[in-house]
C-alpha cells in the first residue's frame, strides 16, 4: 500500500485495495454523504481496464469486479435511502460543503422535473447527485419498493456499463496501461460535464429572467 494514498486516484485505490476497495468506495459514494468526493466513474472504468492488463502492478478479475461494483452501488443506494427515511432533512441541513449543497439542489430539481423513476436512474450518472439523491428520495417518502426497483436498474446500467467499457477498451488497445492516467483524466472530465452543463443552464435561466423582472418593474 502506498504511504500516502490519494483517495481521488482510482489507480492507487485499486492497487492498494483491489476488488474489496471497489465495494467499499462505491458503497460510501452512493450510501454515505461523506463519500460524495470519491471517484466512482473513473474507478469503474479503470477497474475494467485493469481486468485486461496489469497496469500499476495489479490485475483484476472481471467477474469479481462486476460483482463487487454492483453490490457496492446497490447496497449503498439502499442504505442512503434508509438513512434519509430515518434521519430526515436535518441530516442534509447540517452539511456545509458547497459541492454537497449544490448536489442537493440539483437532486431536488431532478426529482421535480423527471419524477421518481427517471430521476433515480439519471442520478447514477451525475457525480455528487448520485450521493445525495438517495437520502433525498428517502426524505421525500419515495416508497421502498419503488426506489429499490429504479435504483437497481440505474445501478446495474451504470456499474456494468462503465466496467465493460473499460474492459472493451483495454482488450482492444495494446499496452493500454501505459496511457492509463490520461484515460482516467478523460473519464473524470466527461463525468463532470453534466454538472457543468447544469450550471450553464442555470446561469442562462437567471440571465433570461433578469431582464423580464426589470421590465415588469
PDB file of C-alpha atoms in Angstrom:
ATOM      1  CA  UNK A   1       0.000   0.000   0.000  1.00  0.00           C
ATOM      2  CA  UNK A   2       1.325   3.494  -0.837  1.00  0.00           C
ATOM      3  CA  UNK A   3       2.493   5.505   2.154  1.00  0.00           C
ATOM      4  CA  UNK A   4       0.361   8.472   1.096  1.00  0.00           C
ATOM      5  CA  UNK A   5      -2.764   7.115  -0.574  1.00  0.00           C
ATOM      6  CA  UNK A   6      -4.734   9.612  -2.668  1.00  0.00           C
ATOM      7  CA  UNK A   7      -8.444   8.670  -2.349  1.00  0.00           C
ATOM      8  CA  UNK A   8      -9.195  10.562  -5.575  1.00  0.00           C
ATOM      9  CA  UNK A   9      -6.735   8.464  -7.599  1.00  0.00           C
ATOM     10  CA  UNK A  10      -8.614   5.470  -8.997  1.00  0.00           C
ATOM     11  CA  UNK A  11      -5.455   3.583  -9.978  1.00  0.00           C
ATOM     12  CA  UNK A  12      -3.955   3.999  -6.490  1.00  0.00           C
ATOM     13  CA  UNK A  13      -7.150   2.831  -4.812  1.00  0.00           C
ATOM     14  CA  UNK A  14      -7.296  -0.284  -6.964  1.00  0.00           C
ATOM     15  CA  UNK A  15      -3.605  -1.034  -6.481  1.00  0.00           C
ATOM     16  CA  UNK A  16      -3.918  -0.669  -2.704  1.00  0.00           C
ATOM     17  CA  UNK A  17      -7.245  -2.406  -2.044  1.00  0.00           C
ATOM     18  CA  UNK A  18      -8.213  -4.339  -5.188  1.00  0.00           C
ATOM     19  CA  UNK A  19     -11.760  -5.667  -5.507  1.00  0.00           C
ATOM     20  CA  UNK A  20     -12.584  -5.033  -1.841  1.00  0.00           C
ATOM     21  CA  UNK A  21     -11.770  -1.362  -2.388  1.00  0.00           C
ATOM     22  CA  UNK A  22     -14.260  -1.233  -5.251  1.00  0.00           C
ATOM     23  CA  UNK A  23     -17.079  -2.397  -2.998  1.00  0.00           C
ATOM     24  CA  UNK A  24     -16.180  -0.011  -0.167  1.00  0.00           C
ATOM     25  CA  UNK A  25     -15.730   3.065  -2.364  1.00  0.00           C
ATOM     26  CA  UNK A  26     -18.979   2.565  -4.284  1.00  0.00           C
ATOM     27  CA  UNK A  27     -20.888   1.816  -1.086  1.00  0.00           C
ATOM     28  CA  UNK A  28     -19.561   5.021   0.506  1.00  0.00           C
ATOM     29  CA  UNK A  29     -20.140   7.169  -2.576  1.00  0.00           C
ATOM     30  CA  UNK A  30     -23.733   6.069  -3.091  1.00  0.00           C
ATOM     31  CA  UNK A  31     -24.780   5.425   0.503  1.00  0.00           C
ATOM     32  CA  UNK A  32     -22.933   7.825   2.790  1.00  0.00           C
ATOM     33  CA  UNK A  33     -22.830  11.602   2.378  1.00  0.00           C
ATOM     34  CA  UNK A  34     -19.154  11.638   3.347  1.00  0.00           C
ATOM     35  CA  UNK A  35     -18.377   9.733   0.141  1.00  0.00           C
ATOM     36  CA  UNK A  36     -19.536  12.419  -2.297  1.00  0.00           C
ATOM     37  CA  UNK A  37     -15.950  13.258  -3.355  1.00  0.00           C
ATOM     38  CA  UNK A  38     -14.956   9.679  -4.273  1.00  0.00           C
ATOM     39  CA  UNK A  39     -14.153   8.899  -7.950  1.00  0.00           C
ATOM     40  CA  UNK A  40     -16.914   6.437  -8.844  1.00  0.00           C
ATOM     41  CA  UNK A  41     -16.890   6.895 -12.631  1.00  0.00           C
ATOM     42  CA  UNK A  42     -13.127   6.760 -13.095  1.00  0.00           C
ATOM     43  CA  UNK A  43     -12.851   3.881 -10.609  1.00  0.00           C
ATOM     44  CA  UNK A  44     -15.324   1.732 -12.557  1.00  0.00           C
ATOM     45  CA  UNK A  45     -13.682   2.434 -15.895  1.00  0.00           C
ATOM     46  CA  UNK A  46     -10.164   1.895 -14.553  1.00  0.00           C
ATOM     47  CA  UNK A  47     -11.223  -1.389 -12.940  1.00  0.00           C
ATOM     48  CA  UNK A  48     -12.481  -2.583 -16.315  1.00  0.00           C
ATOM     49  CA  UNK A  49      -9.171  -1.681 -17.945  1.00  0.00           C
ATOM     50  CA  UNK A  50      -7.203  -3.480 -15.219  1.00  0.00           C
ATOM     51  CA  UNK A  51      -9.120  -6.678 -15.948  1.00  0.00           C
ATOM     52  CA  UNK A  52      -7.203  -6.824 -19.242  1.00  0.00           C
ATOM     53  CA  UNK A  53      -3.774  -5.570 -18.152  1.00  0.00           C
ATOM     54  CA  UNK A  54      -1.509  -5.329 -15.137  1.00  0.00           C
ATOM     55  CA  UNK A  55      -1.153  -1.547 -15.027  1.00  0.00           C
ATOM     56  CA  UNK A  56       0.194  -0.345 -11.690  1.00  0.00           C
ATOM     57  CA  UNK A  57       1.106  -3.928 -10.736  1.00  0.00           C
ATOM     58  CA  UNK A  58      -2.496  -5.127 -10.289  1.00  0.00           C
ATOM     59  CA  UNK A  59      -4.665  -7.400 -12.423  1.00  0.00           C
ATOM     60  CA  UNK A  60      -8.347  -7.792 -11.566  1.00  0.00           C
ATOM     61  CA  UNK A  61     -10.889 -10.500 -12.333  1.00  0.00           C
ATOM     62  CA  UNK A  62     -13.801  -9.274 -14.460  1.00  0.00           C
ATOM     63  CA  UNK A  63     -16.473 -11.397 -12.683  1.00  0.00           C
ATOM     64  CA  UNK A  64     -15.129 -10.275  -9.301  1.00  0.00           C
ATOM     65  CA  UNK A  65     -15.136  -6.625 -10.361  1.00  0.00           C
ATOM     66  CA  UNK A  66     -18.694  -6.804 -11.707  1.00  0.00           C
ATOM     67  CA  UNK A  67     -19.904  -8.481  -8.507  1.00  0.00           C
ATOM     68  CA  UNK A  68     -18.122  -6.038  -6.169  1.00  0.00           C
ATOM     69  CA  UNK A  69     -19.130  -2.882  -8.031  1.00  0.00           C
ATOM     70  CA  UNK A  70     -22.755  -3.869  -8.474  1.00  0.00           C
ATOM     71  CA  UNK A  71     -23.102  -4.978  -4.843  1.00  0.00           C
ATOM     72  CA  UNK A  72     -21.457  -1.808  -3.530  1.00  0.00           C
ATOM     73  CA  UNK A  73     -23.569   0.520  -5.670  1.00  0.00           C
ATOM     74  CA  UNK A  74     -26.883  -1.216  -4.945  1.00  0.00           C
ATOM     75  CA  UNK A  75     -26.379  -1.739  -1.210  1.00  0.00           C
ATOM     76  CA  UNK A  76     -25.024   1.795  -0.871  1.00  0.00           C
ATOM     77  CA  UNK A  77     -28.039   3.384  -2.558  1.00  0.00           C
ATOM     78  CA  UNK A  78     -30.480   1.389  -0.451  1.00  0.00           C
ATOM     79  CA  UNK A  79     -28.585   2.384   2.701  1.00  0.00           C
ATOM     80  CA  UNK A  80     -28.714   6.034   1.658  1.00  0.00           C
ATOM     81  CA  UNK A  81     -32.476   5.786   1.168  1.00  0.00           C
ATOM     82  CA  UNK A  82     -32.868   4.221   4.617  1.00  0.00           C
ATOM     83  CA  UNK A  83     -30.745   6.953   6.210  1.00  0.00           C
ATOM     84  CA  UNK A  84     -32.921   9.584   4.533  1.00  0.00           C
ATOM     85  CA  UNK A  85     -36.119   7.988   5.845  1.00  0.00           C
ATOM     86  CA  UNK A  86     -34.755   7.761   9.389  1.00  0.00           C
ATOM     87  CA  UNK A  87     -32.709  10.961   9.727  1.00  0.00           C
ATOM     88  CA  UNK A  88     -34.886  13.360   7.733  1.00  0.00           C
ATOM     89  CA  UNK A  89     -33.908  16.710   6.238  1.00  0.00           C
ATOM     90  CA  UNK A  90     -31.893  17.644   9.334  1.00  0.00           C
ATOM     91  CA  UNK A  91     -29.147  15.389   8.015  1.00  0.00           C
ATOM     92  CA  UNK A  92     -28.610  17.481   4.875  1.00  0.00           C
ATOM     93  CA  UNK A  93     -29.289  20.810   6.562  1.00  0.00           C
ATOM     94  CA  UNK A  94     -26.147  20.343   8.668  1.00  0.00           C
ATOM     95  CA  UNK A  95     -23.877  19.873   5.671  1.00  0.00           C
ATOM     96  CA  UNK A  96     -21.617  22.853   4.999  1.00  0.00           C
ATOM     97  CA  UNK A  97     -19.765  21.720   1.884  1.00  0.00           C
ATOM     98  CA  UNK A  98     -20.595  23.867  -1.146  1.00  0.00           C
ATOM     99  CA  UNK A  99     -20.399  20.930  -3.564  1.00  0.00           C
ATOM    100  CA  UNK A 100     -22.711  18.872  -1.396  1.00  0.00           C
ATOM    101  CA  UNK A 101     -25.285  21.680  -1.122  1.00  0.00           C
ATOM    102  CA  UNK A 102     -25.140  22.185  -4.890  1.00  0.00           C
ATOM    103  CA  UNK A 103     -25.693  18.454  -5.296  1.00  0.00           C
ATOM    104  CA  UNK A 104     -28.781  18.613  -3.093  1.00  0.00           C
ATOM    105  CA  UNK A 105     -30.252  21.410  -5.224  1.00  0.00           C
ATOM    106  CA  UNK A 106     -29.545  19.505  -8.449  1.00  0.00           C
ATOM    107  CA  UNK A 107     -31.053  16.333  -6.992  1.00  0.00           C
ATOM    108  CA  UNK A 108     -34.215  18.219  -5.971  1.00  0.00           C
ATOM    109  CA  UNK A 109     -34.543  19.671  -9.474  1.00  0.00           C
ATOM    110  CA  UNK A 110     -34.034  16.222 -10.967  1.00  0.00           C
ATOM    111  CA  UNK A 111     -36.808  14.729  -8.829  1.00  0.00           C
ATOM    112  CA  UNK A 112     -39.168  17.603  -9.590  1.00  0.00           C
ATOM    113  CA  UNK A 113     -38.515  17.520 -13.324  1.00  0.00           C
ATOM    114  CA  UNK A 114     -38.414  13.799 -14.093  1.00  0.00           C
ATOM    115  CA  UNK A 115     -40.299  12.117 -11.275  1.00  0.00           C
ATOM    116  CA  UNK A 116     -39.051   9.316  -9.066  1.00  0.00           C
ATOM    117  CA  UNK A 117     -38.096   6.578 -11.508  1.00  0.00           C
ATOM    118  CA  UNK A 118     -36.279   8.550 -14.190  1.00  0.00           C
ATOM    119  CA  UNK A 119     -34.545  10.809 -11.656  1.00  0.00           C
ATOM    120  CA  UNK A 120     -33.212   7.859  -9.658  1.00  0.00           C
ATOM    121  CA  UNK A 121     -31.774   6.277 -12.811  1.00  0.00           C
ATOM    122  CA  UNK A 122     -30.301   9.506 -14.201  1.00  0.00           C
ATOM    123  CA  UNK A 123     -28.722  10.441 -10.854  1.00  0.00           C
ATOM    124  CA  UNK A 124     -26.379   7.469 -11.138  1.00  0.00           C
ATOM    125  CA  UNK A 125     -24.515   9.250 -13.918  1.00  0.00           C
ATOM    126  CA  UNK A 126     -24.063  12.622 -12.188  1.00  0.00           C
ATOM    127  CA  UNK A 127     -21.281  12.995  -9.580  1.00  0.00           C
ATOM    128  CA  UNK A 128     -22.408  14.219  -6.133  1.00  0.00           C
ATOM    129  CA  UNK A 129     -26.070  13.983  -7.217  1.00  0.00           C
ATOM    130  CA  UNK A 130     -25.845  10.176  -7.045  1.00  0.00           C
ATOM    131  CA  UNK A 131     -24.698  10.590  -3.432  1.00  0.00           C
ATOM    132  CA  UNK A 132     -27.415  12.949  -2.200  1.00  0.00           C
ATOM    133  CA  UNK A 133     -30.405  11.804  -4.229  1.00  0.00           C
ATOM    134  CA  UNK A 134     -30.698   8.513  -2.333  1.00  0.00           C
ATOM    135  CA  UNK A 135     -31.253  10.047   1.138  1.00  0.00           C
ATOM    136  CA  UNK A 136     -33.290  12.804  -0.500  1.00  0.00           C
ATOM    137  CA  UNK A 137     -35.619  10.185  -2.004  1.00  0.00           C
ATOM    138  CA  UNK A 138     -35.975   8.648   1.452  1.00  0.00           C
ATOM    139  CA  UNK A 139     -36.853  12.022   2.957  1.00  0.00           C
ATOM    140  CA  UNK A 140     -39.343  12.684   0.144  1.00  0.00           C
ATOM    141  CA  UNK A 141     -41.194   9.481   1.018  1.00  0.00           C
ATOM    142  CA  UNK A 142     -40.399   7.528  -2.161  1.00  0.00           C
ATOM    143  CA  UNK A 143     -41.700   4.006  -1.365  1.00  0.00           C
ATOM    144  CA  UNK A 144     -39.001   1.436  -0.626  1.00  0.00           C
ATOM    145  CA  UNK A 145     -40.092  -0.917  -3.413  1.00  0.00           C
ATOM    146  CA  UNK A 146     -40.287   1.854  -5.991  1.00  0.00           C
ATOM    147  CA  UNK A 147     -36.880   3.176  -5.007  1.00  0.00           C
ATOM    148  CA  UNK A 148     -35.347  -0.316  -4.993  1.00  0.00           C
ATOM    149  CA  UNK A 149     -36.673  -1.103  -8.479  1.00  0.00           C
ATOM    150  CA  UNK A 150     -35.287   2.047 -10.099  1.00  0.00           C
ATOM    151  CA  UNK A 151     -32.023   2.227  -8.188  1.00  0.00           C
ATOM    152  CA  UNK A 152     -31.250  -1.386  -9.161  1.00  0.00           C
ATOM    153  CA  UNK A 153     -31.978  -0.587 -12.811  1.00  0.00           C
ATOM    154  CA  UNK A 154     -29.805   2.530 -12.773  1.00  0.00           C
ATOM    155  CA  UNK A 155     -27.080   0.965 -10.641  1.00  0.00           C
ATOM    156  CA  UNK A 156     -26.643  -2.077 -12.879  1.00  0.00           C
ATOM    157  CA  UNK A 157     -26.505   0.009 -16.061  1.00  0.00           C
ATOM    158  CA  UNK A 158     -24.013   2.455 -14.503  1.00  0.00           C
ATOM    159  CA  UNK A 159     -21.631  -0.072 -12.970  1.00  0.00           C
ATOM    160  CA  UNK A 160     -21.729  -2.778 -15.636  1.00  0.00           C
ATOM    161  CA  UNK A 161     -21.679  -0.240 -18.475  1.00  0.00           C
ATOM    162  CA  UNK A 162     -18.571   1.592 -17.267  1.00  0.00           C
ATOM    163  CA  UNK A 163     -16.698  -1.561 -16.247  1.00  0.00           C
ATOM    164  CA  UNK A 164     -17.382  -3.255 -19.597  1.00  0.00           C
ATOM    165  CA  UNK A 165     -16.478  -0.031 -21.402  1.00  0.00           C
ATOM    166  CA  UNK A 166     -13.080  -0.040 -19.724  1.00  0.00           C
ATOM    167  CA  UNK A 167     -12.691  -3.770 -20.364  1.00  0.00           C
ATOM    168  CA  UNK A 168     -13.524  -3.416 -24.070  1.00  0.00           C
ATOM    169  CA  UNK A 169     -11.041  -0.577 -24.497  1.00  0.00           C
ATOM    170  CA  UNK A 170      -8.345  -2.419 -22.583  1.00  0.00           C
ATOM    171  CA  UNK A 171      -8.860  -5.555 -24.678  1.00  0.00           C
ATOM    172  CA  UNK A 172      -8.654  -3.663 -27.964  1.00  0.00           C
ATOM    173  CA  UNK A 173      -5.673  -1.362 -27.258  1.00  0.00           C
ATOM    174  CA  UNK A 174      -2.255  -2.999 -26.717  1.00  0.00           C
ATOM    175  CA  UNK A 175      -0.277  -1.827 -23.671  1.00  0.00           C
ATOM    176  CA  UNK A 176      -3.123   0.374 -22.545  1.00  0.00           C
ATOM    177  CA  UNK A 177      -1.690   0.512 -19.018  1.00  0.00           C
ATOM    178  CA  UNK A 178       0.903   2.966 -20.364  1.00  0.00           C
ATOM    179  CA  UNK A 179      -1.800   5.551 -21.039  1.00  0.00           C
ATOM    180  CA  UNK A 180      -3.979   4.722 -18.035  1.00  0.00           C
ATOM    181  CA  UNK A 181      -3.611   8.129 -16.353  1.00  0.00           C
ATOM    182  CA  UNK A 182      -4.704  10.137 -19.445  1.00  0.00           C
ATOM    183  CA  UNK A 183      -7.676   7.795 -19.852  1.00  0.00           C
ATOM    184  CA  UNK A 184      -8.737   8.310 -16.248  1.00  0.00           C
ATOM    185  CA  UNK A 185      -8.415  12.074 -16.732  1.00  0.00           C
ATOM    186  CA  UNK A 186     -10.749  11.867 -19.739  1.00  0.00           C
ATOM    187  CA  UNK A 187     -13.310   9.857 -17.754  1.00  0.00           C
ATOM    188  CA  UNK A 188     -13.197  12.375 -14.910  1.00  0.00           C
ATOM    189  CA  UNK A 189     -13.668  15.236 -17.381  1.00  0.00           C
ATOM    190  CA  UNK A 190     -16.628  13.500 -19.025  1.00  0.00           C
ATOM    191  CA  UNK A 191     -18.209  12.790 -15.620  1.00  0.00           C
ATOM    192  CA  UNK A 192     -18.012  16.499 -14.808  1.00  0.00           C
ATOM    193  CA  UNK A 193     -19.891  17.512 -17.971  1.00  0.00           C
ATOM    194  CA  UNK A 194     -23.444  17.016 -16.578  1.00  0.00           C
ATOM    195  CA  UNK A 195     -22.971  19.330 -13.563  1.00  0.00           C
ATOM    196  CA  UNK A 196     -21.107  21.849 -15.728  1.00  0.00           C
ATOM    197  CA  UNK A 197     -23.950  21.914 -18.256  1.00  0.00           C
ATOM    198  CA  UNK A 198     -26.451  22.285 -15.420  1.00  0.00           C
ATOM    199  CA  UNK A 199     -24.543  25.313 -14.105  1.00  0.00           C
ATOM    200  CA  UNK A 200     -24.540  26.884 -17.575  1.00  0.00           C
ATOM    201  CA  UNK A 201     -28.279  26.285 -17.960  1.00  0.00           C
ATOM    202  CA  UNK A 202     -28.944  27.825 -14.544  1.00  0.00           C
ATOM    203  CA  UNK A 203     -26.938  30.920 -15.455  1.00  0.00           C
ATOM    204  CA  UNK A 204     -28.799  31.285 -18.741  1.00  0.00           C
ATOM    205  CA  UNK A 205     -32.137  30.992 -16.954  1.00  0.00           C
ATOM    206  CA  UNK A 206     -31.099  33.697 -14.477  1.00  0.00           C
ATOM    207  CA  UNK A 207     -29.838  35.926 -17.298  1.00  0.00           C
ATOM    208  CA  UNK A 208     -33.132  35.485 -19.158  1.00  0.00           C
ATOM    209  CA  UNK A 209     -35.210  36.117 -16.042  1.00  0.00           C
ATOM    210  CA  UNK A 210     -33.402  39.312 -15.002  1.00  0.00           C
ATOM    211  CA  UNK A 211     -34.484  41.486 -18.000  1.00  0.00           C
ATOM    212  CA  UNK A 212     -38.046  40.179 -17.625  1.00  0.00           C
ATOM    213  CA  UNK A 213     -38.087  41.125 -13.941  1.00  0.00           C
ATOM    214  CA  UNK A 214     -36.615  44.533 -14.714  1.00  0.00           C
ATOM    215  CA  UNK A 215     -39.157  45.306 -17.399  1.00  0.00           C
ATOM    216  CA  UNK A 216     -42.008  44.266 -15.109  1.00  0.00           C
ATOM    217  CA  UNK A 217     -40.870  46.779 -12.530  1.00  0.00           C
TER     218      UNK A 217
END
